[in-house]
PDB file of C-alpha atoms in Angstrom:
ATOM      1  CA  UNK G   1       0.000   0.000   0.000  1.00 43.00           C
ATOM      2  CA  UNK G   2       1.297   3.598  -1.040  1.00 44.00           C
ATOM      3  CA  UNK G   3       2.224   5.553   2.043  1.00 44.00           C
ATOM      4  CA  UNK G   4       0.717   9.388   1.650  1.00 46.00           C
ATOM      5  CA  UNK G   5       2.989  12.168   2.637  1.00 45.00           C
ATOM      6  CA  UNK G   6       1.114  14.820   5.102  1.00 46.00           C
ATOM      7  CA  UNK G   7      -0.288  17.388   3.603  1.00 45.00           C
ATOM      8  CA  UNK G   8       1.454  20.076   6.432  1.00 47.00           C
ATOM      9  CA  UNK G   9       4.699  18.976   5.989  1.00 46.00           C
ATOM     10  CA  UNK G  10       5.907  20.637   2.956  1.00 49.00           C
ATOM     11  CA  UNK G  11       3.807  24.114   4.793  1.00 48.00           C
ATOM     12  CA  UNK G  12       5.621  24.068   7.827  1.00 47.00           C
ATOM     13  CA  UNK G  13       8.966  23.801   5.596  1.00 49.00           C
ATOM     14  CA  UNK G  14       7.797  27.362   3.339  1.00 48.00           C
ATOM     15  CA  UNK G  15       7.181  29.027   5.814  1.00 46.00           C
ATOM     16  CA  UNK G  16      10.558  28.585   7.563  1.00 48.00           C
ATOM     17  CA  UNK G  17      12.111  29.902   4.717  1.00 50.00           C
ATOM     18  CA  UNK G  18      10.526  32.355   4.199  1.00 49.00           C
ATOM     19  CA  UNK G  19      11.586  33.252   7.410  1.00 51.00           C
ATOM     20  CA  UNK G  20      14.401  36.384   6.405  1.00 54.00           C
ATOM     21  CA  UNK G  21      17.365  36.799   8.587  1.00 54.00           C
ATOM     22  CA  UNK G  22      16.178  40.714   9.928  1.00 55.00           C
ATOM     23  CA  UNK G  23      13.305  38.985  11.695  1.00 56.00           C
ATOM     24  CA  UNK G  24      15.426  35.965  13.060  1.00 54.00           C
ATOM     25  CA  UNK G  25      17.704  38.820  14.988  1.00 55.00           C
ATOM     26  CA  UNK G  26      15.162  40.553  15.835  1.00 60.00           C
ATOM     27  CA  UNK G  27      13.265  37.319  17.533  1.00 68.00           C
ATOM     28  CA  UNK G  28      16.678  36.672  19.214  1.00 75.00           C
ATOM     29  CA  UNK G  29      16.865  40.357  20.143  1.00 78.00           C
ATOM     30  CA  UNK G  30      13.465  40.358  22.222  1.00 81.00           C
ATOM     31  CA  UNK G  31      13.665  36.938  23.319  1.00 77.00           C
ATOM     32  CA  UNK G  32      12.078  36.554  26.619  1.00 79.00           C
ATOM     33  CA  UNK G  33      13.648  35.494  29.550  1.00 72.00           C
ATOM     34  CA  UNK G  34      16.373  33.754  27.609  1.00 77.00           C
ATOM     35  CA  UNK G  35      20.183  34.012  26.480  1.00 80.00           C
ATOM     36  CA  UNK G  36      20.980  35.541  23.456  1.00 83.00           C
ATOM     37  CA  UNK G  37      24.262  34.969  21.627  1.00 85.00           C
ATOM     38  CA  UNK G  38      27.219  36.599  23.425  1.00 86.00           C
ATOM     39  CA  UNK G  39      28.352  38.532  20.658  1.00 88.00           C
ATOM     40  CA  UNK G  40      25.628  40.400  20.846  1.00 88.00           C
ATOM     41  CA  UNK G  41      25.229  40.982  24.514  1.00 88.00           C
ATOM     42  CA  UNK G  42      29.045  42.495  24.881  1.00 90.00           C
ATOM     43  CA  UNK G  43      27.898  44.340  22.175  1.00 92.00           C
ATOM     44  CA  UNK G  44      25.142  45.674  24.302  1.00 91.00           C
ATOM     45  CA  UNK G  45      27.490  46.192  27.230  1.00 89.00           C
ATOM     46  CA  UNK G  46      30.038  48.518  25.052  1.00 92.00           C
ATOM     47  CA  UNK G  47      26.812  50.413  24.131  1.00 93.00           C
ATOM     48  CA  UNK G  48      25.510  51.400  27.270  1.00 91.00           C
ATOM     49  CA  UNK G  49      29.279  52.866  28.561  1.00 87.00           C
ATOM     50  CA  UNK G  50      29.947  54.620  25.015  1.00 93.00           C
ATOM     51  CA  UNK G  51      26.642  56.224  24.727  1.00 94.00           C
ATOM     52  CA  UNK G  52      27.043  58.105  28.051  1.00 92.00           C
ATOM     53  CA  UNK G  53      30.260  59.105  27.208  1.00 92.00           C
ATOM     54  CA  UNK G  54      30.301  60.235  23.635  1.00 94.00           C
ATOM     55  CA  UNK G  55      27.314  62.098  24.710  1.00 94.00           C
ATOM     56  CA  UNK G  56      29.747  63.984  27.478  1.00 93.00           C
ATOM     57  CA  UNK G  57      31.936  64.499  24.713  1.00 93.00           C
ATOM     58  CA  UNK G  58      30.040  66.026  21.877  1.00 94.00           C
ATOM     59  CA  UNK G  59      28.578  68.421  24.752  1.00 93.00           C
ATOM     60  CA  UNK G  60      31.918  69.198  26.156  1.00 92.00           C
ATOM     61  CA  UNK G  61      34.027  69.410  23.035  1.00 92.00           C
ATOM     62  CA  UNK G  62      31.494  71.077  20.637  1.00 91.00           C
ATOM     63  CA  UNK G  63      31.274  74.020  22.993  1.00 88.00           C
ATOM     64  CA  UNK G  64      27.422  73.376  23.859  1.00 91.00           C
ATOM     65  CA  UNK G  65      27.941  73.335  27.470  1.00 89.00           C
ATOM     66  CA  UNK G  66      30.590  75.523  29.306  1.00 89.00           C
ATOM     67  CA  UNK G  67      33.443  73.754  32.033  1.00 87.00           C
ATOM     68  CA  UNK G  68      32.328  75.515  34.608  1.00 86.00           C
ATOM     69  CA  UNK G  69      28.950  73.500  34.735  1.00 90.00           C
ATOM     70  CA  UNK G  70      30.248  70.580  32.715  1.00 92.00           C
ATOM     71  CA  UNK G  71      34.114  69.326  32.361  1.00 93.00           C
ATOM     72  CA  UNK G  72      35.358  67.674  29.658  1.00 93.00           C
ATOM     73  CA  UNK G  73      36.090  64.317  29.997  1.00 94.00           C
ATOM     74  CA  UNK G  74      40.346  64.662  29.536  1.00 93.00           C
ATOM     75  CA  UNK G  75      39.665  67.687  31.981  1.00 93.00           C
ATOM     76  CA  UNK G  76      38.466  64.861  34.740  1.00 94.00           C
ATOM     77  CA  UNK G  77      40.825  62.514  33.354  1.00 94.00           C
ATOM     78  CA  UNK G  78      43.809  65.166  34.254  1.00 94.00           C
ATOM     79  CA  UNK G  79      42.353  65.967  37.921  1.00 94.00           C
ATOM     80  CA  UNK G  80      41.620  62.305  38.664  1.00 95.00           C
ATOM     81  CA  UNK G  81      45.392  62.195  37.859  1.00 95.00           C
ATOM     82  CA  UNK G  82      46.441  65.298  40.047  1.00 95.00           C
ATOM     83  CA  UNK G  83      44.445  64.037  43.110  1.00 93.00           C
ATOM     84  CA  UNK G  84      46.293  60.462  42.720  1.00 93.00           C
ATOM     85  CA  UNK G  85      49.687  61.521  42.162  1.00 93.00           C
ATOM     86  CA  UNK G  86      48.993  64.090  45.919  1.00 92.00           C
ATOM     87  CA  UNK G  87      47.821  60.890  47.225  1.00 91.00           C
ATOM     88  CA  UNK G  88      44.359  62.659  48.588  1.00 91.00           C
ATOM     89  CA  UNK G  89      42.325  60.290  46.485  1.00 93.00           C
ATOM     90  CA  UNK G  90      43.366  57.440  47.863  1.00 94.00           C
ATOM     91  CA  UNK G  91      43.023  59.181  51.367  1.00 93.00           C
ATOM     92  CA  UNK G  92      39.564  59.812  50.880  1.00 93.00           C
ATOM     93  CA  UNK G  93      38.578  56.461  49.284  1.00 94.00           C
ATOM     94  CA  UNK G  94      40.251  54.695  51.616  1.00 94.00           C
ATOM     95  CA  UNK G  95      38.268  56.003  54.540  1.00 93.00           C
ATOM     96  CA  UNK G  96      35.288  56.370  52.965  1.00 93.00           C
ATOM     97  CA  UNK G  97      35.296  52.198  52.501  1.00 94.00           C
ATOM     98  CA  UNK G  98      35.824  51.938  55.871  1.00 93.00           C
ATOM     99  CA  UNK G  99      32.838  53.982  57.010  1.00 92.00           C
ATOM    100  CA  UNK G 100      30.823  52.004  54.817  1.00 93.00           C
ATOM    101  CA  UNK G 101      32.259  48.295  55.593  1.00 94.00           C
ATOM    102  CA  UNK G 102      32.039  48.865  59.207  1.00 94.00           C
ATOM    103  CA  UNK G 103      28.633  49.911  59.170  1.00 93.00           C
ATOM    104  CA  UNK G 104      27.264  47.632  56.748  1.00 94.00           C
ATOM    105  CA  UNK G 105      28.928  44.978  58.238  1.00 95.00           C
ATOM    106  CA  UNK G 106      27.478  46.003  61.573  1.00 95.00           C
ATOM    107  CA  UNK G 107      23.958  45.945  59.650  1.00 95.00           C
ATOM    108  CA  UNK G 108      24.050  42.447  57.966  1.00 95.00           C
ATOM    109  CA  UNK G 109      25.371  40.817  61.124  1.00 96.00           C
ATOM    110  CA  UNK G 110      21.839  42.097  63.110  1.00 96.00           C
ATOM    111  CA  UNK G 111      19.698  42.281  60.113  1.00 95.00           C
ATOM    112  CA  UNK G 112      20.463  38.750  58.748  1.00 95.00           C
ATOM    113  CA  UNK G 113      19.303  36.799  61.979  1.00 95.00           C
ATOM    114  CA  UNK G 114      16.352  38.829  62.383  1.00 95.00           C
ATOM    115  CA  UNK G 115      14.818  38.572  59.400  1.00 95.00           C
ATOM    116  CA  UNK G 116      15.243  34.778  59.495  1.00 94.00           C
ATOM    117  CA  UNK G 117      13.298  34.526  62.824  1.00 94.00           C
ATOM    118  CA  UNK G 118      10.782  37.259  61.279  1.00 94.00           C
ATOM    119  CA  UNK G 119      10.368  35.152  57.939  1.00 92.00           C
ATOM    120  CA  UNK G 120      10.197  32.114  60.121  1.00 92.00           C
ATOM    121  CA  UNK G 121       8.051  32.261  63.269  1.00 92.00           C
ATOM    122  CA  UNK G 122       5.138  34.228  63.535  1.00 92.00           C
ATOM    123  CA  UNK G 123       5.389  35.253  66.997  1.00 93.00           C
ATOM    124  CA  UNK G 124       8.842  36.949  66.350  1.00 93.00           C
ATOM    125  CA  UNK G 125       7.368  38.907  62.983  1.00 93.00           C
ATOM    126  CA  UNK G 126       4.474  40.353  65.209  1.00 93.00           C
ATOM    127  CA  UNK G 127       6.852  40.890  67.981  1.00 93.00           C
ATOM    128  CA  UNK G 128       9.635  43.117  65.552  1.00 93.00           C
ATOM    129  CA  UNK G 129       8.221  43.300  61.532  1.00 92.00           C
ATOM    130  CA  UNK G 130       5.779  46.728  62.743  1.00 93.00           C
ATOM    131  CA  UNK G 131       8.638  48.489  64.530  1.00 93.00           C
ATOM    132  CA  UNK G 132      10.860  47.817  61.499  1.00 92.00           C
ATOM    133  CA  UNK G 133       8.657  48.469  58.987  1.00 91.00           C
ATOM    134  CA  UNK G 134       7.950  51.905  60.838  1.00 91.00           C
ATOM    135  CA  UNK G 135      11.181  52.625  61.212  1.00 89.00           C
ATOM    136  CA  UNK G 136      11.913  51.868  57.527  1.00 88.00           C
ATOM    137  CA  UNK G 137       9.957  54.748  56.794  1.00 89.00           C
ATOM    138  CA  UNK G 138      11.958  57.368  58.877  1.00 88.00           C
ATOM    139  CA  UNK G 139      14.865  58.763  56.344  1.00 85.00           C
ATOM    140  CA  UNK G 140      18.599  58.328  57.847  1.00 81.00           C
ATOM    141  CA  UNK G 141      18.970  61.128  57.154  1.00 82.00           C
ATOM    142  CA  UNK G 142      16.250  62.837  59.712  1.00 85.00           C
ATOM    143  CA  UNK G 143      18.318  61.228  62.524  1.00 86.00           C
ATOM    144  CA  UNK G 144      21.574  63.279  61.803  1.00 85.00           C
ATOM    145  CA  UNK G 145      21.135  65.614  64.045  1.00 85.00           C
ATOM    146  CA  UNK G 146      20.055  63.489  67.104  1.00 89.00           C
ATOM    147  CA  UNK G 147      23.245  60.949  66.166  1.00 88.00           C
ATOM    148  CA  UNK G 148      25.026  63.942  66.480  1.00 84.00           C
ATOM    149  CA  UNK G 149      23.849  64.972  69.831  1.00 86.00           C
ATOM    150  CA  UNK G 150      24.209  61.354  71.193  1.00 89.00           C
ATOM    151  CA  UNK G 151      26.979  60.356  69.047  1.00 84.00           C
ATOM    152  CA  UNK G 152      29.082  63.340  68.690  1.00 82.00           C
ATOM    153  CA  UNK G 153      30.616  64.458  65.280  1.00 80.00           C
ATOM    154  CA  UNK G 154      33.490  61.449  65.375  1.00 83.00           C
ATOM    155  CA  UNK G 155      33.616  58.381  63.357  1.00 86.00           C
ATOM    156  CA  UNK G 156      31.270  56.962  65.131  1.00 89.00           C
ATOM    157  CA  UNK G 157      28.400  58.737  64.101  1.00 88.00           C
ATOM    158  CA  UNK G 158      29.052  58.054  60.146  1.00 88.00           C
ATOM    159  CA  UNK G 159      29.045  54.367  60.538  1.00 91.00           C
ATOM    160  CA  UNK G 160      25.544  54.450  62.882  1.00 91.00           C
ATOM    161  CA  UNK G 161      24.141  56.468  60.017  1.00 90.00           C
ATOM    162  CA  UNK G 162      25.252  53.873  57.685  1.00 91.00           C
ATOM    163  CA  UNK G 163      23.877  51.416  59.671  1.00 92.00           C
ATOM    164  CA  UNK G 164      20.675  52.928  59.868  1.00 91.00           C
ATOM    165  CA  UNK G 165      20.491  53.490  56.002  1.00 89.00           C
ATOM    166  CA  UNK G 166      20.786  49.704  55.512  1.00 91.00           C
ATOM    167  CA  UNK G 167      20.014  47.652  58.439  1.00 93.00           C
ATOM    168  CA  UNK G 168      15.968  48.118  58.181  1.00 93.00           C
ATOM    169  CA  UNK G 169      15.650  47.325  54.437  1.00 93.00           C
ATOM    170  CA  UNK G 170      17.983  44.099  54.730  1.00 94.00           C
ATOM    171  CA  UNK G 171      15.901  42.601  57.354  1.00 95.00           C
ATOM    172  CA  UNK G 172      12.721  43.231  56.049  1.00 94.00           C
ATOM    173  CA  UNK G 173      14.398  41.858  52.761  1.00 94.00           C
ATOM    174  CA  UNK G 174      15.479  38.585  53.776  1.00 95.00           C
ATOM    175  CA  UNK G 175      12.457  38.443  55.871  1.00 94.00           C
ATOM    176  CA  UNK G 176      10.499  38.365  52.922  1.00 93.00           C
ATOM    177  CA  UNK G 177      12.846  35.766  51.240  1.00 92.00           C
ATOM    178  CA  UNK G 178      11.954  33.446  53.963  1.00 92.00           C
ATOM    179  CA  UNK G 179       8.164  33.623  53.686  1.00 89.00           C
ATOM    180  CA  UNK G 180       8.704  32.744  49.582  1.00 88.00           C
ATOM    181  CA  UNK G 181       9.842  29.355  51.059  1.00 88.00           C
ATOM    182  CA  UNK G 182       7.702  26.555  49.391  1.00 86.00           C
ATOM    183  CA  UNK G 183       5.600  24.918  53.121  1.00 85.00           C
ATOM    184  CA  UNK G 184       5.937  21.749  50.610  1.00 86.00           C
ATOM    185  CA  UNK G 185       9.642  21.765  51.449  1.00 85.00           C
ATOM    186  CA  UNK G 186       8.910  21.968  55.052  1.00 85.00           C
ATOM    187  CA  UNK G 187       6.548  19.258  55.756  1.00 86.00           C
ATOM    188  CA  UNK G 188       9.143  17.245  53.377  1.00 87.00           C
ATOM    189  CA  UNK G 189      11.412  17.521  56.028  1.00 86.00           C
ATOM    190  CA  UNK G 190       8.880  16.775  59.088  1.00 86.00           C
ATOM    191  CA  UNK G 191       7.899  13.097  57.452  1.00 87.00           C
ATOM    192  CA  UNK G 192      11.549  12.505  57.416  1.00 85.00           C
ATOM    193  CA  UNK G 193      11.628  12.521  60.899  1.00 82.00           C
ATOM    194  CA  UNK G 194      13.935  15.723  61.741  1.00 83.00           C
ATOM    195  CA  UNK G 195      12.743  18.155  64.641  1.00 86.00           C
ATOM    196  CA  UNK G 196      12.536  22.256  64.211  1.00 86.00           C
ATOM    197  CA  UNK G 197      16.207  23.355  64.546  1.00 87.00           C
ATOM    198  CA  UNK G 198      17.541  20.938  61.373  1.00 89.00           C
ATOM    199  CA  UNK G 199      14.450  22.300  59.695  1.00 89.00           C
ATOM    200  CA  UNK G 200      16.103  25.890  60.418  1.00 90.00           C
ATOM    201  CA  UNK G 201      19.139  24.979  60.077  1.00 90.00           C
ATOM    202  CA  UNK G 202      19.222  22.565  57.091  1.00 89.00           C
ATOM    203  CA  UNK G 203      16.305  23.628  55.496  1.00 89.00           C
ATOM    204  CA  UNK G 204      15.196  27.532  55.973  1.00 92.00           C
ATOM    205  CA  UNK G 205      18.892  28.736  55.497  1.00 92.00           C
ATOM    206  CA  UNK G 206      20.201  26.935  53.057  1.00 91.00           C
ATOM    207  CA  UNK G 207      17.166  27.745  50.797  1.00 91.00           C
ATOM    208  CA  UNK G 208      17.156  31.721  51.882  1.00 93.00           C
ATOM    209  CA  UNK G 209      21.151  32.237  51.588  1.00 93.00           C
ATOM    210  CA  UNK G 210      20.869  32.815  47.556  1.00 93.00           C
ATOM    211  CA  UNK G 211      18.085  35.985  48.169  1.00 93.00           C
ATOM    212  CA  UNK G 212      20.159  37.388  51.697  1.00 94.00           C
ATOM    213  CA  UNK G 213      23.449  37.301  49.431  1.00 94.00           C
ATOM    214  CA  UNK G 214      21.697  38.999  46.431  1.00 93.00           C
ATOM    215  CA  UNK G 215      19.961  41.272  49.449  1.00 93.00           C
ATOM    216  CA  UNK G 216      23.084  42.526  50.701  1.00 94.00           C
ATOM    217  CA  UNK G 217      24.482  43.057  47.291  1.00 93.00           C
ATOM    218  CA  UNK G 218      21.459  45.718  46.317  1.00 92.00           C
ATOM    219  CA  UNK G 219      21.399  47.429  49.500  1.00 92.00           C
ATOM    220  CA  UNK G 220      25.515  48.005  49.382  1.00 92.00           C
ATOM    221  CA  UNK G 221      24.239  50.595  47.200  1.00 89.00           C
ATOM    222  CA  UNK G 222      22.207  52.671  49.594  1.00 86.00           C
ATOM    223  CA  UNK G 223      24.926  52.403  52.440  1.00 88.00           C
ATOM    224  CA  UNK G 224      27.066  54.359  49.918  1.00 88.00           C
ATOM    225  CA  UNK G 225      24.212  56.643  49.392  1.00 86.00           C
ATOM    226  CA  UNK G 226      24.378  57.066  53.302  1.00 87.00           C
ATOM    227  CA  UNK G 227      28.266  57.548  53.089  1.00 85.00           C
ATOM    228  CA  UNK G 228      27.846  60.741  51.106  1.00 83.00           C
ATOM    229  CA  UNK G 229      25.312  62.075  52.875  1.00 83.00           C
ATOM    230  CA  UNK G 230      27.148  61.386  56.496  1.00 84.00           C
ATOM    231  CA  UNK G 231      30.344  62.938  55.116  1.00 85.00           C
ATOM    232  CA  UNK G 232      28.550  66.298  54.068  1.00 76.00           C
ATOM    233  CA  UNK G 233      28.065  66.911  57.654  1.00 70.00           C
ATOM    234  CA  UNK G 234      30.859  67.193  60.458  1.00 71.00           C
ATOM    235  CA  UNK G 235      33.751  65.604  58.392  1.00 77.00           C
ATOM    236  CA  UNK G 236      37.266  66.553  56.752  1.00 83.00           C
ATOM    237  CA  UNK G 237      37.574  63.273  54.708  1.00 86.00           C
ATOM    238  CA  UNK G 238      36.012  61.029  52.583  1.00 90.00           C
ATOM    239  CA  UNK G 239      35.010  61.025  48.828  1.00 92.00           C
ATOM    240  CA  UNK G 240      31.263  62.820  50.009  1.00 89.00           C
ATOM    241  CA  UNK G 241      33.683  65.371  52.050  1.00 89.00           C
ATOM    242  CA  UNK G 242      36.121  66.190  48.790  1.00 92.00           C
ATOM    243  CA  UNK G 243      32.812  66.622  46.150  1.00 91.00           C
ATOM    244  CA  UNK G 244      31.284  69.138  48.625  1.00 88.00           C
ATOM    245  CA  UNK G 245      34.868  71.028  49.159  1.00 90.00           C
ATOM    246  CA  UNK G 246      34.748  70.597  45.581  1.00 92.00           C
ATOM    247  CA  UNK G 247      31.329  72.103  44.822  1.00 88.00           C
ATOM    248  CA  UNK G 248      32.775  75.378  47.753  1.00 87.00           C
ATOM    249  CA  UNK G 249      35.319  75.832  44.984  1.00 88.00           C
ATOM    250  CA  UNK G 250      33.977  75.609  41.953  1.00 87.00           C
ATOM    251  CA  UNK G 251      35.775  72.612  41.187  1.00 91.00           C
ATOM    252  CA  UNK G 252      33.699  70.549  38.634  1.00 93.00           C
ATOM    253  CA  UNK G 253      36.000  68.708  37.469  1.00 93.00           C
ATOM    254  CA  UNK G 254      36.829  67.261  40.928  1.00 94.00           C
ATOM    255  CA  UNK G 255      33.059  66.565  41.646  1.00 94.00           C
ATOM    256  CA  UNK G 256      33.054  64.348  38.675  1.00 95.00           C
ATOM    257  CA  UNK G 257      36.439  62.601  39.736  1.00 95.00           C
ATOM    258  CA  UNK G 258      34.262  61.554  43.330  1.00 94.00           C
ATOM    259  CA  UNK G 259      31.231  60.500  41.882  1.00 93.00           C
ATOM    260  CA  UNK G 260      32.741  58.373  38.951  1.00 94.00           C
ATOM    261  CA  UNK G 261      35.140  56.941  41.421  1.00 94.00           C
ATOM    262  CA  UNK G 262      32.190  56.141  43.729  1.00 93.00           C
ATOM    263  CA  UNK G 263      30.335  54.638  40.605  1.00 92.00           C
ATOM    264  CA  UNK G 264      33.579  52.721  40.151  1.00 93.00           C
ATOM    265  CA  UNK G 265      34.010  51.028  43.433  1.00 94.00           C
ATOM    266  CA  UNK G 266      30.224  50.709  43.797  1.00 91.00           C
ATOM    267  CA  UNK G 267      31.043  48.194  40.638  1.00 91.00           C
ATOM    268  CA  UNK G 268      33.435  46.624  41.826  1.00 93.00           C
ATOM    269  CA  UNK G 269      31.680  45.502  45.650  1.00 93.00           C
ATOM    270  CA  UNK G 270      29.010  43.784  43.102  1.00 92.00           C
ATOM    271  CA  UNK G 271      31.354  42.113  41.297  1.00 93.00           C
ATOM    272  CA  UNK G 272      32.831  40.757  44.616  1.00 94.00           C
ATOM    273  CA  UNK G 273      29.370  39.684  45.761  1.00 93.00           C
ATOM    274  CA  UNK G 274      28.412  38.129  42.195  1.00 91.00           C
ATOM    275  CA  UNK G 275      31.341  35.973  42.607  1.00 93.00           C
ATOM    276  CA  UNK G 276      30.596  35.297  46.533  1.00 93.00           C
ATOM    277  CA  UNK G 277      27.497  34.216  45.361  1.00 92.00           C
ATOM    278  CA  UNK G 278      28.772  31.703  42.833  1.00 91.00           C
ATOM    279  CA  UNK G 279      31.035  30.340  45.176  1.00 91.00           C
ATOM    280  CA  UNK G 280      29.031  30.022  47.947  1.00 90.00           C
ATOM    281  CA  UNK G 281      25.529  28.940  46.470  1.00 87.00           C
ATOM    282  CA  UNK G 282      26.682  27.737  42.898  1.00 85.00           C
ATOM    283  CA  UNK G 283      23.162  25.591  42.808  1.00 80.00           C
ATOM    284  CA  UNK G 284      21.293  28.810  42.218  1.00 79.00           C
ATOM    285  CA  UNK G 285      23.573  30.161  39.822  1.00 75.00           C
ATOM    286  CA  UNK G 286      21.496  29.312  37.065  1.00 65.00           C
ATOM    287  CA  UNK G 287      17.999  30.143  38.545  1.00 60.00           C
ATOM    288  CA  UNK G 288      19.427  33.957  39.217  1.00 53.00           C
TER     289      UNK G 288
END
């Protein structure tokens, strides 16, 4: 008997070639949720740092905008240079990542076992989640000059503003990450016999330390927010000390030195935490 060939085959085969190559890329290009060849994403990557700047460039060198209000970009390149070679960039750098490691460190070491017990028992979310989530409200900010009275105008009051900046959103944060927990997972755990504390310990924090890792990583950020804001008050030091000198002086060029180099080392911490991550929870590497 004489096998009939489908009458859809040879229609599914036009119209894939009719298919032209434009609309293939442009499939690729606004693919959702998926990877798109690599070529094309470093090309994406030298995009979004060469706009900015050949933007900067044609306002700067074409005369549209004058130095005082906007430097050209050899002009920062040269002062960036100056400040180096005088060492005062590295001064200020150098102690304005220790304001912000001492009190973000401070923060994730209180926020990240109280937002597990928030996330996980319900008596300790009623008993701290409405003070914190007040409090999260209140800008650092407001409580400068009160951390001055208590504090006094020493080190010690940049780091608690620091603290304050960061500590309320990370534990409401990982908090948050603990609720997400599937209960499936937990009652998987209770048939197999283990009591509360392995569940805690074996289950809860394993499956929250991907979010609290990316948590910390997004709210490094706002602690160097905080940074800037704590130096403009009561300090002679620090990159948020130099830009407002800076601004005193006219210097524009100098502003953009602080903020790029902030922008710079703000890069840098994420890289370090992308690569904590990796290290430390490499099974959720490819669910990020």
């Amino acid at each position: 008997m004489k096998t009939q060939t489908p009458l859809s085959i040879p229609i599914v085969k036009t119209e894939q070639q009719s298919t032209t190559p434009s609309r293939q890329r442009r499939s690729v290009f606004w693919k959702i949720r998926s990877d798109i060849p690599k070529q094309l994403y470093y090309m994406m990557v030298a995009l979004s740092l060469l706009l900015p700047v050949l933007g900067w460039a044609l306002l700067t060198y074409g005369g549209f905008v004058e130095p005082l209000f906007l430097p050209t970009p050899t002009g920062v390149i040269q002062q960036a240079i100056a400040l180096l070679q005088s060492g005062e960039l590295i001064h200020h750098a150098l102690t304005s990542i220790s304001r912000v490691a001492w009190g973000f460190l401070m923060s994730a070491l209180i926020s990240i076992p109280l937002g597990l017990l928030i996330g996980t028992f319900k008596s300790m979310e009623g008993l701290f989640e409405p003070i914190v989530a007040l409090l999260r409200y209140m800008p650092a900010a407001a409580f400068i000059p009160l951390i001055i009275l208590w504090v006094g105008l020493g080190e010690p009051s940049k780091v608690v503003i620091i603290f304050l900046g960061s500590f309320f959103y990370n534990t409401l944060m990982i908090a948050d990450a603990v609720k997400f927990i599937p209960n499936d997972f937990l009652r998987a755990a209770y048939t197999m016999g283990v009591n509360r504390k392995d569940v805690f310990l074996h289950v809860i924090f394993p499956a929250t330390l991907p979010n609290i890792i990316d948590t910390l990583r997004i709210n490094v950020a706002g602690a160097w927010n905080f940074v800037v804001v704590a130096e403009l008050v009561g300090a002679n030091s620090g990159l948020g000390n130099m830009i407002m000198m800076a601004q005193r002086f006219l210097k524009t060029d100098e502003i953009f030195v602080g903020i790029i180099l902030i922008g710079l080392i703000g890069l840098g911490i994420d890289c370090i935490f992308k690569l904590i991550f990796k290290l430390t929870v490499p099974w959720a590497v490819n669910k990020s």
